[in-house]
Amino acid sequence: MSILNKSEMDARGNPKGQLYAAFAKARGEFPEIPRNRIATIRMKAGGQYSYKYADLADVLNATTPALSAYGLAVMQYPDGRDIVTVLAHESGAEK
């Protein structure tokens, strides 16, 4: 196995670069996602505040067509008490 320098890697195709380029293209096609949910937070010291958000299902439904068109997929899996989100490209690159 040989070690490639940066110019050789770019010439042969950099999977991370392909992932970033595909994501940039897909993101340019994302529609505006309405924030149609409201969360209200009650503070310990009294009072409350609210904010609007888009739930994960709405975000995935809105973005999956553009992501798929550019060979991207979003995957999630539990890792202890955390949920790990991975953006993967058909080249094998992931972030």
mmCIF file of C-alpha atoms in Angstrom:
data_model
loop_
_atom_site.group_PDB
_atom_site.id
_atom_site.type_symbol
_atom_site.label_atom_id
_atom_site.label_comp_id
_atom_site.label_asym_id
_atom_site.label_seq_id
_atom_site.Cartn_x
_atom_site.Cartn_y
_atom_site.Cartn_z
ATOM 1 C CA MET A 1 0.000 0.000 0.000
ATOM 2 C CA SER A 2 1.393 3.400 -0.941
ATOM 3 C CA ILE A 3 0.716 6.749 0.652
ATOM 4 C CA LEU A 4 -0.746 9.316 -1.724
ATOM 5 C CA ASN A 5 0.089 12.985 -1.511
ATOM 6 C CA LYS A 6 -2.774 15.481 -1.661
ATOM 7 C CA SER A 7 -2.532 16.156 -5.401
ATOM 8 C CA GLU A 8 -2.519 12.415 -6.172
ATOM 9 C CA MET A 9 -5.507 11.870 -3.872
ATOM 10 C CA ASP A 10 -7.462 14.677 -5.544
ATOM 11 C CA ALA A 11 -6.565 13.324 -8.984
ATOM 12 C CA ARG A 12 -7.823 9.835 -8.064
ATOM 13 C CA GLY A 13 -10.942 11.144 -6.366
ATOM 14 C CA ASN A 14 -11.185 12.129 -2.726
ATOM 15 C CA PRO A 15 -14.237 10.445 -1.185
ATOM 16 C CA LYS A 16 -14.566 13.165 1.508
ATOM 17 C CA GLY A 17 -14.402 15.803 -1.204
ATOM 18 C CA GLN A 18 -17.102 13.948 -3.128
ATOM 19 C CA LEU A 19 -19.282 13.844 -0.014
ATOM 20 C CA TYR A 20 -18.876 17.595 0.610
ATOM 21 C CA ALA A 21 -19.512 18.476 -3.041
ATOM 22 C CA ALA A 22 -22.632 16.290 -3.156
ATOM 23 C CA PHE A 23 -23.924 17.795 0.101
ATOM 24 C CA ALA A 24 -23.385 21.338 -1.168
ATOM 25 C CA LYS A 25 -25.390 20.536 -4.309
ATOM 26 C CA ALA A 26 -28.171 18.799 -2.369
ATOM 27 C CA ARG A 27 -28.397 21.591 0.167
ATOM 28 C CA GLY A 28 -28.943 24.074 -2.635
ATOM 29 C CA GLU A 29 -32.102 22.140 -3.511
ATOM 30 C CA PHE A 30 -33.569 21.872 -0.004
ATOM 31 C CA PRO A 31 -36.956 23.532 0.240
ATOM 32 C CA GLU A 32 -37.787 25.908 3.034
ATOM 33 C CA ILE A 33 -38.912 23.765 5.949
ATOM 34 C CA PRO A 34 -41.740 25.287 7.964
ATOM 35 C CA ARG A 35 -41.301 25.446 11.705
ATOM 36 C CA ASN A 36 -44.789 24.276 12.571
ATOM 37 C CA ARG A 37 -44.239 22.912 16.064
ATOM 38 C CA ILE A 38 -44.067 24.965 19.245
ATOM 39 C CA ALA A 39 -42.140 24.108 22.393
ATOM 40 C CA THR A 40 -42.926 25.924 25.615
ATOM 41 C CA ILE A 41 -40.311 25.937 28.345
ATOM 42 C CA ARG A 42 -41.255 26.672 31.937
ATOM 43 C CA MET A 43 -38.345 28.114 33.896
ATOM 44 C CA LYS A 44 -37.564 27.107 37.486
ATOM 45 C CA ALA A 45 -37.519 30.747 38.576
ATOM 46 C CA GLY A 46 -40.962 31.284 37.078
ATOM 47 C CA GLY A 47 -42.106 32.437 33.700
ATOM 48 C CA GLN A 48 -41.835 30.656 30.417
ATOM 49 C CA TYR A 49 -40.749 31.080 26.826
ATOM 50 C CA SER A 50 -41.657 29.405 23.568
ATOM 51 C CA TYR A 51 -39.979 28.729 20.249
ATOM 52 C CA LYS A 52 -40.965 27.192 16.945
ATOM 53 C CA TYR A 53 -39.190 24.226 15.374
ATOM 54 C CA ALA A 54 -39.500 21.681 12.581
ATOM 55 C CA ASP A 55 -39.600 18.113 13.833
ATOM 56 C CA LEU A 56 -37.114 15.549 12.564
ATOM 57 C CA ALA A 57 -39.684 13.724 10.405
ATOM 58 C CA ASP A 58 -40.517 16.972 8.566
ATOM 59 C CA VAL A 59 -36.813 17.745 8.044
ATOM 60 C CA LEU A 60 -36.096 14.242 6.698
ATOM 61 C CA ASN A 61 -39.167 14.253 4.435
ATOM 62 C CA ALA A 62 -38.132 17.616 2.980
ATOM 63 C CA THR A 63 -34.422 16.841 2.490
ATOM 64 C CA THR A 64 -34.293 13.133 1.569
ATOM 65 C CA PRO A 65 -35.190 13.580 -2.141
ATOM 66 C CA ALA A 66 -32.306 16.028 -2.754
ATOM 67 C CA LEU A 67 -29.885 14.001 -0.632
ATOM 68 C CA SER A 68 -30.742 10.799 -2.510
ATOM 69 C CA ALA A 69 -30.394 12.505 -5.891
ATOM 70 C CA TYR A 70 -26.731 13.203 -5.067
ATOM 71 C CA GLY A 71 -25.945 9.777 -3.603
ATOM 72 C CA LEU A 72 -26.290 10.796 0.049
ATOM 73 C CA ALA A 73 -28.050 9.106 2.940
ATOM 74 C CA VAL A 74 -28.651 10.040 6.564
ATOM 75 C CA MET A 75 -28.417 7.230 9.093
ATOM 76 C CA GLN A 76 -28.906 7.240 12.852
ATOM 77 C CA TYR A 77 -28.115 4.675 15.510
ATOM 78 C CA PRO A 78 -27.977 4.593 19.317
ATOM 79 C CA ASP A 79 -24.607 4.681 21.037
ATOM 80 C CA GLY A 80 -25.122 4.339 24.771
ATOM 81 C CA ARG A 81 -27.138 7.372 25.839
ATOM 82 C CA ASP A 82 -26.440 9.216 22.573
ATOM 83 C CA ILE A 83 -27.868 9.055 19.087
ATOM 84 C CA VAL A 84 -25.224 9.223 16.369
ATOM 85 C CA THR A 85 -26.146 10.782 13.016
ATOM 86 C CA VAL A 86 -24.062 9.898 9.961
ATOM 87 C CA LEU A 87 -24.141 11.530 6.529
ATOM 88 C CA ALA A 88 -22.894 8.918 4.055
ATOM 89 C CA HIS A 89 -22.018 9.198 0.360
ATOM 90 C CA GLU A 90 -22.156 6.468 -2.277
ATOM 91 C CA SER A 91 -18.332 6.731 -2.576
ATOM 92 C CA GLY A 92 -18.051 5.264 0.909
ATOM 93 C CA ALA A 93 -17.194 8.554 2.619
ATOM 94 C CA GLU A 94 -19.124 9.481 5.725
ATOM 95 C CA LYS A 95 -19.180 12.262 8.269
#
